[in-house]
CSV table of C-alpha atoms in Angstrom, one decimal:
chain,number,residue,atom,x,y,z
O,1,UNK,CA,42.2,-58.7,37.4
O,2,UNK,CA,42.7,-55.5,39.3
O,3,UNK,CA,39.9,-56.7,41.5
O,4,UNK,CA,41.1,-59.5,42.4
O,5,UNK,CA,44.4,-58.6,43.1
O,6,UNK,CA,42.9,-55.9,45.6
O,7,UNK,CA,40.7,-58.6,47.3
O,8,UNK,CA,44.2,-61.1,48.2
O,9,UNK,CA,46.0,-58.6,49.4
O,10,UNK,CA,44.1,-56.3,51.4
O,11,UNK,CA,45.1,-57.9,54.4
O,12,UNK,CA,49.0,-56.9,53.9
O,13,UNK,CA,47.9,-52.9,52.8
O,14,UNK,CA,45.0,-52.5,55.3
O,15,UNK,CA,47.7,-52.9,58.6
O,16,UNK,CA,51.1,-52.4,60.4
O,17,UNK,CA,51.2,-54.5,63.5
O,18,UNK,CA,49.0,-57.6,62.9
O,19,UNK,CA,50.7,-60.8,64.1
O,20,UNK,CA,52.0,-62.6,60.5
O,21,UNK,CA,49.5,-65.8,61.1
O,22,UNK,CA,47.1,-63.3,61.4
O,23,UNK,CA,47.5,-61.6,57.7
O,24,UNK,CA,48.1,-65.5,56.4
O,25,UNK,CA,45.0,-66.4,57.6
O,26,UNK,CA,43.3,-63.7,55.8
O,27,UNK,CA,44.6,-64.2,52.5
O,28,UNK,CA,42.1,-67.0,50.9
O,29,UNK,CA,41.0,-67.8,47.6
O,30,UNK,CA,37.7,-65.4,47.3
O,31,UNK,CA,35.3,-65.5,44.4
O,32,UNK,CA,35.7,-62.6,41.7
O,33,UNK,CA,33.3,-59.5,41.9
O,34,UNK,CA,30.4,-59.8,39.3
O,35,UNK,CA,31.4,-57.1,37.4
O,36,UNK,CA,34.4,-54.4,37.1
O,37,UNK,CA,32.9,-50.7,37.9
O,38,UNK,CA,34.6,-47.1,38.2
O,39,UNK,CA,33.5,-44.2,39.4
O,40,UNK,CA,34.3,-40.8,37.0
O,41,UNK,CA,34.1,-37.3,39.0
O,42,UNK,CA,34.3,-34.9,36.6
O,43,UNK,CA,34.2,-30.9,36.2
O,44,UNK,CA,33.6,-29.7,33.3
O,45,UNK,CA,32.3,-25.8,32.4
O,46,UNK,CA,30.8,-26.7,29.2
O,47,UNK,CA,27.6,-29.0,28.3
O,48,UNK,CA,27.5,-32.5,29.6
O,49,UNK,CA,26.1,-33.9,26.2
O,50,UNK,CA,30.0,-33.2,25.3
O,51,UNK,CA,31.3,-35.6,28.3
O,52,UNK,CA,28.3,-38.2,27.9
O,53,UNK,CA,29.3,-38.0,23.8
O,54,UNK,CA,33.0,-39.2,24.9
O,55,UNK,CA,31.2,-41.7,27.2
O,56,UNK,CA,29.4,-43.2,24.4
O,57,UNK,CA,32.4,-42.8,21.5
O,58,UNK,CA,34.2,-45.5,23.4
O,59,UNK,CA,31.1,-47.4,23.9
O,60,UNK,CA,31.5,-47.2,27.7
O,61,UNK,CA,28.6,-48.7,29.1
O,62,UNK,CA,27.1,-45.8,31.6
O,63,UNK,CA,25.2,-47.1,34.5
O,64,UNK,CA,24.1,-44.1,36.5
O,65,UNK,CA,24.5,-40.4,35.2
O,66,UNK,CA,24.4,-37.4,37.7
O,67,UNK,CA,25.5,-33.6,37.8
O,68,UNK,CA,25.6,-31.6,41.2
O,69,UNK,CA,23.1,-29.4,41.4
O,70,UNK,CA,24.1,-25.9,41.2
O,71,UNK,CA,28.0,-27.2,39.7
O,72,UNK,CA,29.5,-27.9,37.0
O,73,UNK,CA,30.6,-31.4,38.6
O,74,UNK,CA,29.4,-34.6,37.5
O,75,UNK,CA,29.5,-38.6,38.8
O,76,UNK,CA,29.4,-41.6,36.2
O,77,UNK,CA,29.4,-44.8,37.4
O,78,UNK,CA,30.2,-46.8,34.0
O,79,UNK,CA,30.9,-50.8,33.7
O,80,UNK,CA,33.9,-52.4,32.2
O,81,UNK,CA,32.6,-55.5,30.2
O,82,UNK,CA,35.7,-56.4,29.2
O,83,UNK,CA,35.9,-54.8,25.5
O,84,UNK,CA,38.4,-52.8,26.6
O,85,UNK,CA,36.3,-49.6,26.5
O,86,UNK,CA,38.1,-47.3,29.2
O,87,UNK,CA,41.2,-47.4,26.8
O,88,UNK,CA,39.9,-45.5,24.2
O,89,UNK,CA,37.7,-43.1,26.6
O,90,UNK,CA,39.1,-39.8,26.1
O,91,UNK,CA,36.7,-36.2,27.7
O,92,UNK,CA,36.8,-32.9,26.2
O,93,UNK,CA,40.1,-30.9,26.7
O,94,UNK,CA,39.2,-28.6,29.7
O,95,UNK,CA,38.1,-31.4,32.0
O,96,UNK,CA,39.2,-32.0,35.5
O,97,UNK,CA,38.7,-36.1,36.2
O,98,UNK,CA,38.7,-38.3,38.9
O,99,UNK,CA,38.6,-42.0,38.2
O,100,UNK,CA,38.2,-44.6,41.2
O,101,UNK,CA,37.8,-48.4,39.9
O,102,UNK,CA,34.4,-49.5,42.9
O,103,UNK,CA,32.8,-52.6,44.2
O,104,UNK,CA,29.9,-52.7,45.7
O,105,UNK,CA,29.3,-52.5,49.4
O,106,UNK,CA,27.9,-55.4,49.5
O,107,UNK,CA,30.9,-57.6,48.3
O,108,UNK,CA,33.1,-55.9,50.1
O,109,UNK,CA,31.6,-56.7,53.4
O,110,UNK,CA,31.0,-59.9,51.8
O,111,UNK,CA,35.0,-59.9,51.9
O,112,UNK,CA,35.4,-58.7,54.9
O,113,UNK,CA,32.9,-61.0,56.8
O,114,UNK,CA,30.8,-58.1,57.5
O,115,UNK,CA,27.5,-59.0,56.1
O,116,UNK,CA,26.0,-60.5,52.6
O,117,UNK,CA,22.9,-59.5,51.1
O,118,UNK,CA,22.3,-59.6,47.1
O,119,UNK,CA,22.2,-55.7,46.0
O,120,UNK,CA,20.5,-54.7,42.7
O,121,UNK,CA,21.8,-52.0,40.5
O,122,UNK,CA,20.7,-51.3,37.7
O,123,UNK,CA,20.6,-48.4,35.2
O,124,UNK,CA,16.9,-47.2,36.2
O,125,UNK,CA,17.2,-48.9,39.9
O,126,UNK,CA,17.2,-45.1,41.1
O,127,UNK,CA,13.9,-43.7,40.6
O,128,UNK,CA,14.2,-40.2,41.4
O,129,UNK,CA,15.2,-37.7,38.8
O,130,UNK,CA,16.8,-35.6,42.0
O,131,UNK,CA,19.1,-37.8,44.7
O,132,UNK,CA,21.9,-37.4,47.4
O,133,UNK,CA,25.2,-38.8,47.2
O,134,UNK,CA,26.9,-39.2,50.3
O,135,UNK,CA,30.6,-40.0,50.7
O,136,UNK,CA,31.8,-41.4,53.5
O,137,UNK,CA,35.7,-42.1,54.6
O,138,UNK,CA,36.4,-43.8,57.6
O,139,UNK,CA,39.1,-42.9,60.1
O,140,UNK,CA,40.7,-45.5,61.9
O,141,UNK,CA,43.6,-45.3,64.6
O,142,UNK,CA,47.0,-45.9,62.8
O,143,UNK,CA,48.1,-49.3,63.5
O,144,UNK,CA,44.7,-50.6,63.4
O,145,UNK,CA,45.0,-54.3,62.6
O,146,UNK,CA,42.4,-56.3,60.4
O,147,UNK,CA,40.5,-57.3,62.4
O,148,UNK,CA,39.7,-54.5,64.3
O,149,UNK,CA,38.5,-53.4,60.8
O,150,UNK,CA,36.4,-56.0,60.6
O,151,UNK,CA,35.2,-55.9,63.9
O,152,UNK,CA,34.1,-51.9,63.1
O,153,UNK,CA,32.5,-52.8,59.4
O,154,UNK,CA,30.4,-55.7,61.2
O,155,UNK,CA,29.0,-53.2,63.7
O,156,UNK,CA,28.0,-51.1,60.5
O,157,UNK,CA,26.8,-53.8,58.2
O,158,UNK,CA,24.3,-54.5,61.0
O,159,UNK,CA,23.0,-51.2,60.7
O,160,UNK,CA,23.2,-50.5,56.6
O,161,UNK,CA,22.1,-53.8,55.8
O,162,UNK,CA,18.0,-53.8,56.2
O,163,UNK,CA,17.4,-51.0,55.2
O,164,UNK,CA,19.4,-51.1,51.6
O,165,UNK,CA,17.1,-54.3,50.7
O,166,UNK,CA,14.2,-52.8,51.4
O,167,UNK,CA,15.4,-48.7,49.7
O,168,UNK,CA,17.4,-50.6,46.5
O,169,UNK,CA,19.4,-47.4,47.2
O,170,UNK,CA,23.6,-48.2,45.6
O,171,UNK,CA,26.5,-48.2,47.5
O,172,UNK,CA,29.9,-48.7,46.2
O,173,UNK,CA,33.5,-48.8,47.7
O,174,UNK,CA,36.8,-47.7,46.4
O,175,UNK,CA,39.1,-50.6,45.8
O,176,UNK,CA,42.1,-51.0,47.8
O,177,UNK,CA,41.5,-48.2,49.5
O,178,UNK,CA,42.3,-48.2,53.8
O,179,UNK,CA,40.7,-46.5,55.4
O,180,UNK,CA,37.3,-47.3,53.3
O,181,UNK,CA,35.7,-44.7,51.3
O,182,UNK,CA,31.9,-45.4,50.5
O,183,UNK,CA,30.1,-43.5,47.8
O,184,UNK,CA,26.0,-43.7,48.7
O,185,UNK,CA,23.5,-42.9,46.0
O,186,UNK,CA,20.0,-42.7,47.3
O,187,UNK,CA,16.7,-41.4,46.1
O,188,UNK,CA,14.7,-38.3,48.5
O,189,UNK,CA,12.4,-40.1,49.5
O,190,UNK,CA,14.3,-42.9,50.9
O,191,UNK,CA,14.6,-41.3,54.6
O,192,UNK,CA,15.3,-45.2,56.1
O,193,UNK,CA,18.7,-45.5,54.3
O,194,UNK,CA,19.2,-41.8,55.5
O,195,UNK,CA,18.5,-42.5,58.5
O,196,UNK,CA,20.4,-45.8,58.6
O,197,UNK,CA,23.6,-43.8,57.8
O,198,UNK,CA,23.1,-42.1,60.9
O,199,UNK,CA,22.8,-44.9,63.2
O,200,UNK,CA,25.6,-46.8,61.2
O,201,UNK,CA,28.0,-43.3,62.0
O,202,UNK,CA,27.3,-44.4,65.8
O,203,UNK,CA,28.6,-47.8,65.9
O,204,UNK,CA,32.0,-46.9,64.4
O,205,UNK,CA,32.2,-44.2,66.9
O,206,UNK,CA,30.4,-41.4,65.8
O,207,UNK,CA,30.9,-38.4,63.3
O,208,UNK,CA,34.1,-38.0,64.6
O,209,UNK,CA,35.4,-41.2,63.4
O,210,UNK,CA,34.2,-40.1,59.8
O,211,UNK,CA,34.9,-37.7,56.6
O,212,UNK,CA,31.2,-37.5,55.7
O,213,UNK,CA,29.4,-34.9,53.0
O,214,UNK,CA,26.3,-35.2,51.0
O,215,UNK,CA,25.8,-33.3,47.9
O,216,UNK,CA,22.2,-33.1,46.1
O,217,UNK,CA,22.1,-34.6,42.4
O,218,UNK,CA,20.1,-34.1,39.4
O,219,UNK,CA,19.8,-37.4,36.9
O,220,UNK,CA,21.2,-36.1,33.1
């Protein structure tokens, strides 16, 4: 539901000086996402089988596991399959958590009328046991209407697009969230959705017109 409810009004968060027929044009019935996913960033100075053993206590279903290398810092992307799992999902006292509820890239550009291509993730769709994440927030002039939001994602999906079908690399976005923030997971060897990134940086306008940091993962 919480999906959904981002989805038909985005339009009215994402901008200050549209023209009203212009936000009422962009409020249409959309289809729901396939599936409900959050992202948990965690630091914890103890042993991850304690956070993983929370994880699987409330039978949260765990899609991709990953610690920073060198941290004590941690991503789970986890499913919610509707058996009200997150509820009962309690980590070890002495934890410091982050919880975002995600899409995936692709259906939010989907939404956006940026793009649409069919991405695959799955719990071994990563390969490597060592990755990069890259976040990515976007920075947009305030006042910045929806469609010149679109108008910048379109110029981005052109670039991301290719090269995610061929890399099966994830990508999710935070829901709700205006300016967008991206998270990218993608394995070493996968220098075309690397490289992608880059190019996709210059048709928004370059680094400037971007938050943007890569951390190196280890699979746990």
């Amino acid at each position: 539901m919480l999906f959904a409810i981002a989805s038909l009004v985005l339009s009215a968060i994402l901008m200050t000086q549209a023209d009203v027929g212009d936000i009422v044009s962009d409020v249409t019935n959309v289809e729901p996402l396939s599936e409900e996913l959050y992202i948990f960033e965690v630091t914890y100075d103890a042993e991850v089988a304690d956070l993983k053993g929370a994880l699987e206590s409330a039978s949260v279903k765990v899609r991709h596991s990953f610690r920073v290398l060198g941290t004590h810092q941690y991503f789970f992307v986890v499913a919610d399959e509707g058996r009200d799992a997150l509820s009962q999902l309690n980590f070890p006292e002495g934890s410091q958590v982050t919880q975002y509820p995600v899409e995936h890239l692709s259906d939010y550009l989907e939404m956006v009328g940026a793009g649409d291509w069919n991405e695959t993730d799955t719990t071994d769709g990563l390969h490597d046991k060592d990755l990069l994440v890259a976040t990515q927030e976007f920075v947009l002039p305030e006042g910045s209407s929806t469609s010149q939001l679109k108008s910048t994602m379109k110029h981005y999906a052109k670039e991301i697009k290719k090269p995610a079908e061929i890399t099966k690399s994830v990508h999710y976005v935070v829901v709700g969230r205006y300016p967008p923030k991206i998270y990218y997971f993608l394995n070493l060897d996968e220098n075309s959705a690397q490289k992608a990134l880059l190019h996709g940086l210059d048709e928004i306008g370059g680094p400037g017109n971007n938050v943007f940091n890569v951390l190196r993962l280890h699979k746990v």
